[in-house]
Coordinates of C-alpha atoms in Angstrom, one line a residue:
M9 CA 39.8 51.8 52.4
M10 CA 37.1 54.5 52.6
G11 CA 34.9 55.0 49.6
A12 CA 34.6 58.2 47.6
Y13 CA 33.1 61.2 49.3
V14 CA 29.4 61.5 48.8
P15 CA 27.9 65.0 48.8
S16 CA 25.4 65.7 51.6
V17 CA 22.4 66.2 49.3
E18 CA 22.9 62.8 47.7
L19 CA 23.7 61.1 51.0
I20 CA 20.5 62.5 52.6
A21 CA 18.4 61.2 49.7
R22 CA 20.0 57.7 50.1
V23 CA 19.4 57.7 53.8
R24 CA 15.7 58.6 53.2
R25 CA 15.5 55.6 50.9
G26 CA 16.8 53.5 53.8
E27 CA 20.1 52.4 52.2
P28 CA 22.2 50.8 54.9
A29 CA 25.5 52.0 53.5
A30 CA 24.3 55.6 53.4
I31 CA 22.9 55.3 57.0
G32 CA 26.2 53.9 58.2
R33 CA 28.2 56.6 56.4
L34 CA 26.2 59.5 57.8
I35 CA 26.4 58.0 61.4
S36 CA 30.2 57.8 60.9
R37 CA 30.3 61.5 59.9
A38 CA 28.3 62.4 63.0
E39 CA 30.7 60.4 65.1
S40 CA 33.7 62.3 63.6
G41 CA 32.4 65.6 65.1
L42 CA 33.6 67.5 62.1
A43 CA 31.9 70.8 61.3
E44 CA 31.4 69.6 57.7
A45 CA 28.8 67.1 58.9
R46 CA 26.6 69.6 60.7
G47 CA 24.7 70.8 57.6
A48 CA 23.5 67.3 56.7
L49 CA 22.7 66.5 60.3
A50 CA 20.6 69.7 60.6
Q51 CA 18.6 68.7 57.5
I52 CA 18.1 65.1 58.9
H53 CA 16.9 66.6 62.2
K54 CA 14.1 68.4 60.3
L55 CA 13.1 65.2 58.6
A56 CA 13.0 63.1 61.8
G57 CA 10.4 63.1 64.6
G58 CA 8.1 60.2 63.8
A59 CA 9.9 57.3 65.5
H60 CA 9.3 56.0 69.0
V61 CA 12.6 55.8 70.9
V62 CA 12.8 53.0 73.6
G63 CA 15.6 53.3 76.0
M64 CA 16.9 50.1 77.4
T65 CA 19.2 50.2 80.4
G66 CA 20.1 48.3 83.6
V67 CA 23.0 47.0 85.6
P68 CA 25.7 44.8 84.0
G69 CA 24.7 41.2 83.6
S70 CA 21.0 41.8 83.5
G71 CA 20.6 40.5 79.9
K72 CA 19.8 43.8 78.1
S73 CA 21.3 42.8 74.8
T74 CA 19.5 39.5 74.7
L75 CA 16.2 41.2 75.5
V76 CA 16.8 43.9 72.8
S77 CA 17.4 41.1 70.2
L78 CA 14.2 39.3 71.2
L79 CA 12.2 42.6 71.2
A80 CA 13.5 43.5 67.8
Q81 CA 12.4 40.1 66.4
R82 CA 8.9 40.5 67.8
L83 CA 8.6 44.0 66.5
R84 CA 9.7 42.9 63.0
A85 CA 7.1 40.1 63.1
G86 CA 4.5 42.8 63.7
G87 CA 5.7 44.8 60.7
D88 CA 7.8 47.5 62.3
K89 CA 11.2 48.6 61.0
V90 CA 13.5 48.5 63.9
G91 CA 16.7 50.4 64.5
V92 CA 19.1 49.4 67.4
I93 CA 21.8 51.6 68.7
A94 CA 23.9 49.6 71.2
I95 CA 26.2 51.9 73.2
D96 CA 29.4 50.2 74.2
P97 CA 32.0 51.1 76.8
S98 CA 35.2 52.0 75.0
S99 CA 38.9 51.7 75.6
P100 CA 40.3 55.0 77.0
Y101 CA 43.4 54.3 74.8
S102 CA 41.9 53.2 71.5
G103 CA 38.5 54.7 71.9
G104 CA 37.0 51.6 70.2
S105 CA 34.0 49.6 71.2
I106 CA 34.9 46.5 73.1
L107 CA 31.6 44.7 73.8
G108 CA 30.5 44.0 70.2
D109 CA 26.8 44.0 70.7
R110 CA 26.2 43.5 67.0
I111 CA 27.8 40.1 67.3
R112 CA 25.3 39.1 69.9
M113 CA 22.5 40.3 67.6
S114 CA 23.8 38.5 64.5
D115 CA 20.5 36.7 63.9
L116 CA 19.0 40.0 63.0
S117 CA 21.7 41.3 60.7
A118 CA 20.4 39.7 57.5
D119 CA 17.0 41.4 57.9
P120 CA 16.7 44.6 55.8
G121 CA 14.1 45.9 58.2
V122 CA 16.6 46.0 61.1
Y123 CA 19.6 48.3 61.4
I124 CA 22.1 47.7 64.2
R125 CA 24.9 50.0 65.1
S126 CA 27.3 49.8 68.0
M127 CA 28.7 53.2 69.2
A128 CA 31.5 53.8 71.7
T129 CA 31.1 56.1 74.6
H130 CA 34.7 57.5 74.2
G131 CA 34.7 58.3 77.9
A132 CA 31.4 60.2 77.8
T133 CA 29.5 60.2 81.1
G134 CA 25.8 59.5 81.4
G135 CA 26.0 56.2 79.5
M136 CA 25.4 57.9 76.2
A137 CA 27.7 57.9 73.2
R138 CA 28.4 61.4 71.8
A139 CA 26.7 60.9 68.5
A140 CA 23.9 58.6 69.7
L141 CA 21.2 61.3 69.4
E142 CA 22.3 62.1 65.8
A143 CA 22.1 58.4 65.0
V144 CA 18.5 58.3 66.4
D145 CA 17.7 61.1 64.0
I146 CA 19.3 59.4 61.0
L147 CA 17.4 56.1 61.6
D148 CA 14.2 58.1 62.2
A149 CA 14.6 59.9 58.9
A150 CA 15.4 56.6 57.2
G151 CA 12.0 55.2 58.1
F152 CA 12.6 53.1 61.2
G153 CA 9.5 53.4 63.3
V154 CA 10.9 52.0 66.5
I155 CA 14.5 52.8 67.7
I156 CA 15.9 50.9 70.6
L157 CA 18.7 52.7 72.4
E158 CA 20.6 50.3 74.6
T159 CA 23.1 51.9 77.0
V160 CA 26.0 50.5 78.9
G161 CA 25.5 49.1 82.4
V162 CA 24.7 52.1 84.4
G163 CA 26.2 53.7 87.5
Q164 CA 24.9 56.4 89.7
D165 CA 25.3 59.2 87.2
E166 CA 24.5 57.3 84.0
V167 CA 20.8 57.9 83.8
E168 CA 20.8 60.1 80.7
I169 CA 18.8 57.5 78.8
V170 CA 15.5 58.9 80.2
R171 CA 16.3 62.3 78.7
A172 CA 16.7 60.8 75.2
S173 CA 13.9 58.2 75.1
H174 CA 10.1 58.3 74.9
T175 CA 9.8 55.1 76.9
T176 CA 12.5 53.9 79.3
V177 CA 12.8 50.2 80.2
V178 CA 15.0 49.3 83.1
V179 CA 16.2 45.6 83.1
S180 CA 17.1 43.7 86.3
A181 CA 17.9 40.1 86.9
P182 CA 17.7 37.8 89.9
G183 CA 20.8 37.1 91.9
L184 CA 22.5 40.4 91.2
G185 CA 21.1 42.4 94.1
D186 CA 19.4 44.6 91.4
E187 CA 16.7 45.9 93.7
V188 CA 19.5 47.6 95.8
Q189 CA 21.5 48.5 92.7
A190 CA 18.5 50.2 91.1
I191 CA 18.1 52.5 94.1
K192 CA 21.8 53.4 94.2
A193 CA 22.0 54.1 90.5
G194 CA 18.8 56.2 90.5
L195 CA 17.2 53.6 88.1
L196 CA 14.1 52.9 90.1
E197 CA 12.6 56.3 89.5
I198 CA 13.5 56.7 85.9
A199 CA 11.7 53.6 84.6
D200 CA 8.5 53.7 82.7
I201 CA 8.6 49.9 82.6
H202 CA 10.6 47.5 84.9
V203 CA 11.7 44.2 83.5
V204 CA 13.1 41.3 85.5
S205 CA 14.9 39.0 83.0
K206 CA 15.7 35.3 83.5
C207 CA 12.4 34.9 85.3
D208 CA 12.6 31.1 84.8
R209 CA 15.1 31.1 87.7
S210 CA 13.9 30.0 91.1
D211 CA 14.9 33.3 92.8
A212 CA 13.2 35.6 90.2
N213 CA 9.9 35.9 92.2
R214 CA 11.7 37.6 95.0
T215 CA 13.2 40.2 92.7
L216 CA 9.8 40.8 91.2
T217 CA 8.2 41.1 94.6
D218 CA 10.9 43.5 95.9
L219 CA 10.6 45.8 92.9
K220 CA 6.8 45.9 93.1
Q221 CA 7.0 46.7 96.9
M222 CA 9.4 49.5 96.3
L223 CA 7.1 51.0 93.6
T224 CA 4.1 50.7 96.0
L225 CA 6.1 52.6 98.7
G226 CA 6.2 55.5 96.3
I227 CA 9.9 55.5 95.5
H228 CA 9.0 56.2 91.8
E229 CA 8.1 59.8 91.5
Q230 CA 8.1 60.6 87.8
A231 CA 5.3 58.4 86.4
P232 CA 3.0 60.5 84.2
S233 CA -0.7 60.8 85.1
G234 CA -2.6 57.8 84.1
W235 CA 0.4 55.5 84.0
T236 CA 1.2 52.8 86.5
V237 CA 4.8 51.5 86.2
P238 CA 4.5 47.8 85.5
V239 CA 7.0 45.2 86.6
I240 CA 7.3 42.4 84.0
G241 CA 9.1 39.1 84.2
T242 CA 10.7 37.8 81.0
S243 CA 12.5 34.7 79.9
A244 CA 14.7 34.4 76.9
V245 CA 14.4 30.6 77.1
S246 CA 10.6 30.3 77.1
G247 CA 9.6 33.6 75.7
E248 CA 7.6 34.4 78.8
G249 CA 6.7 38.0 79.3
L250 CA 7.8 39.3 75.9
D251 CA 4.3 39.9 74.5
E252 CA 3.4 41.6 77.8
L253 CA 6.5 43.8 77.5
L254 CA 5.6 44.8 73.9
G255 CA 2.0 45.6 75.1
A256 CA 3.3 47.8 77.9
I257 CA 5.6 49.7 75.4
A258 CA 2.7 50.2 73.0
R259 CA 0.4 51.4 75.8
H260 CA 3.0 53.9 77.0
R261 CA 3.5 55.1 73.5
G262 CA -0.2 55.6 73.2
L263 CA -0.3 58.1 76.1
A264 CA -1.7 61.4 74.9
P265 CA 1.4 63.3 73.4
D266 CA -0.4 66.6 74.0
S267 CA -1.2 66.0 77.6
D268 CA 0.8 67.9 80.3
A269 CA 2.9 64.8 80.9
G270 CA 3.5 64.2 77.2
L271 CA 4.5 67.8 76.5
A272 CA 6.8 67.8 79.6
R273 CA 8.5 64.7 78.3
R274 CA 9.0 66.1 74.8
K275 CA 10.3 69.4 76.2
S276 CA 12.7 67.5 78.4
I277 CA 14.0 65.5 75.4
A278 CA 14.5 68.7 73.4
E279 CA 16.2 70.5 76.2
F280 CA 18.6 67.6 76.8
R281 CA 19.4 67.5 73.0
L282 CA 20.1 71.2 73.0
R283 CA 22.4 71.1 76.0
K284 CA 24.2 68.0 74.9
T285 CA 24.9 69.5 71.5
A286 CA 26.2 72.7 73.1
E287 CA 28.4 70.7 75.4
N288 CA 29.9 68.8 72.5
L289 CA 30.6 72.0 70.6
L290 CA 32.1 73.7 73.7
Y291 CA 34.3 70.6 74.3
D292 CA 35.6 70.7 70.7
R293 CA 36.2 74.4 70.8
F294 CA 38.0 74.2 74.2
N295 CA 40.3 71.4 73.0
A296 CA 41.2 73.3 69.8
A297 CA 41.9 76.5 71.7
T298 CA 44.0 75.1 74.5
A299 CA 46.1 72.5 72.7
A300 CA 49.3 74.6 72.6
A301 CA 48.8 76.4 75.9
S302 CA 48.0 73.2 77.9
A303 CA 51.3 71.6 76.9
K304 CA 53.2 74.6 78.1
L305 CA 51.3 74.9 81.4
A306 CA 51.6 71.1 82.0
E307 CA 55.4 71.5 82.0
Q308 CA 55.0 74.1 84.8
L309 CA 52.8 71.8 86.7
M310 CA 55.2 68.9 86.2
R311 CA 58.1 71.0 87.6
R312 CA 55.7 72.1 90.5
E313 CA 56.3 75.7 89.6
S314 CA 52.6 76.3 90.2
D315 CA 49.5 74.3 91.3
P316 CA 46.9 72.7 89.1
Y317 CA 44.1 75.1 90.2
S318 CA 46.0 78.3 89.3
L319 CA 47.2 76.9 86.0
A320 CA 43.7 75.7 85.1
E321 CA 42.3 79.2 85.8
E322 CA 45.1 80.6 83.5
L323 CA 44.1 78.1 80.8
L324 CA 40.5 79.0 81.1
S325 CA 41.2 82.7 81.1
T326 CA 43.3 82.4 77.9
T327 CA 40.6 80.4 76.2
L328 CA 37.8 82.7 77.2
E329 CA 39.7 85.8 76.1
G330 CA 40.2 84.2 72.7
E331 CA 36.6 83.4 72.5
G332 CA 35.4 86.8 73.7
D333 CA 34.3 88.3 70.4
H334 CA 32.4 85.1 69.6
E335 CA 30.7 85.1 73.0
R336 CA 29.6 88.7 72.7
D337 CA 28.1 88.0 69.3
V338 CA 26.1 85.1 70.7
Y339 CA 25.0 86.9 73.8
S340 CA 23.9 90.0 71.8
K341 CA 21.2 87.9 70.1
F342 CA 19.6 87.3 73.5
A343 CA 20.0 90.8 75.0

């Protein structure tokens, strides 16, 4: 049973105090997509901006969740409050998360300095859950200095993580053909740091060597001035490479934020946030405006009285006409 409704002003104050229940409640409101949540989220956005966001991604089976858990433990040992947003694939029918990353990170759950939240993608492309960026703001405003954003195993188009993170870590593992997968998925060039997990395996050196050679050949094109993309081997069994990885993240964080590269990264993150928010609002508005018409037009399509392209154009025309006054009001502000 849901608890009593908490007004936004009180909820924001409780989030600022770092209360887990308040953090969870506001993230749930963000996930709901309801307009009533936007006021609180707008205020939270103004209070955020101090955290360092580390994006963790890689192909399935590369050990991302294990690495995230170990990193969070090391960061806590160093005194950082750590937020973890684990983005799960979701069932297209129930919309629920099915991986349960929080179960795999249960050792951290009792630590008040760690907050872990799984979020379902609900079919969103790009590997990002719809309210993930809002969740980052909420944890940031709650005083979590490092926020780890772990995305689902990526495909060719699922590289949005770089647009939402200050530091992007791409995780590979030996025996998966990751060096080839990385190129196909566009992962090689988005990484600020490459990690090869399970480096205690006998075939790990080959994966490390292959990735280093690819970087030497200049496949990576986005590294900021003064930054050489490292390739680091790690082992969850021995702990090898974890301190080196933490050091690399700290060095990347320390790059001058007001340099050309730093400003470009911040602008890219802001632009991505703006466009993603606009896409979500447009999606909601389109669904609300077309609910009745789409059912009627679908019947025509089912009976093959028309084709899907003509009916889709009709659906869009009806929607745009209904939104005409609103669109003109928006455009007039930029005229």
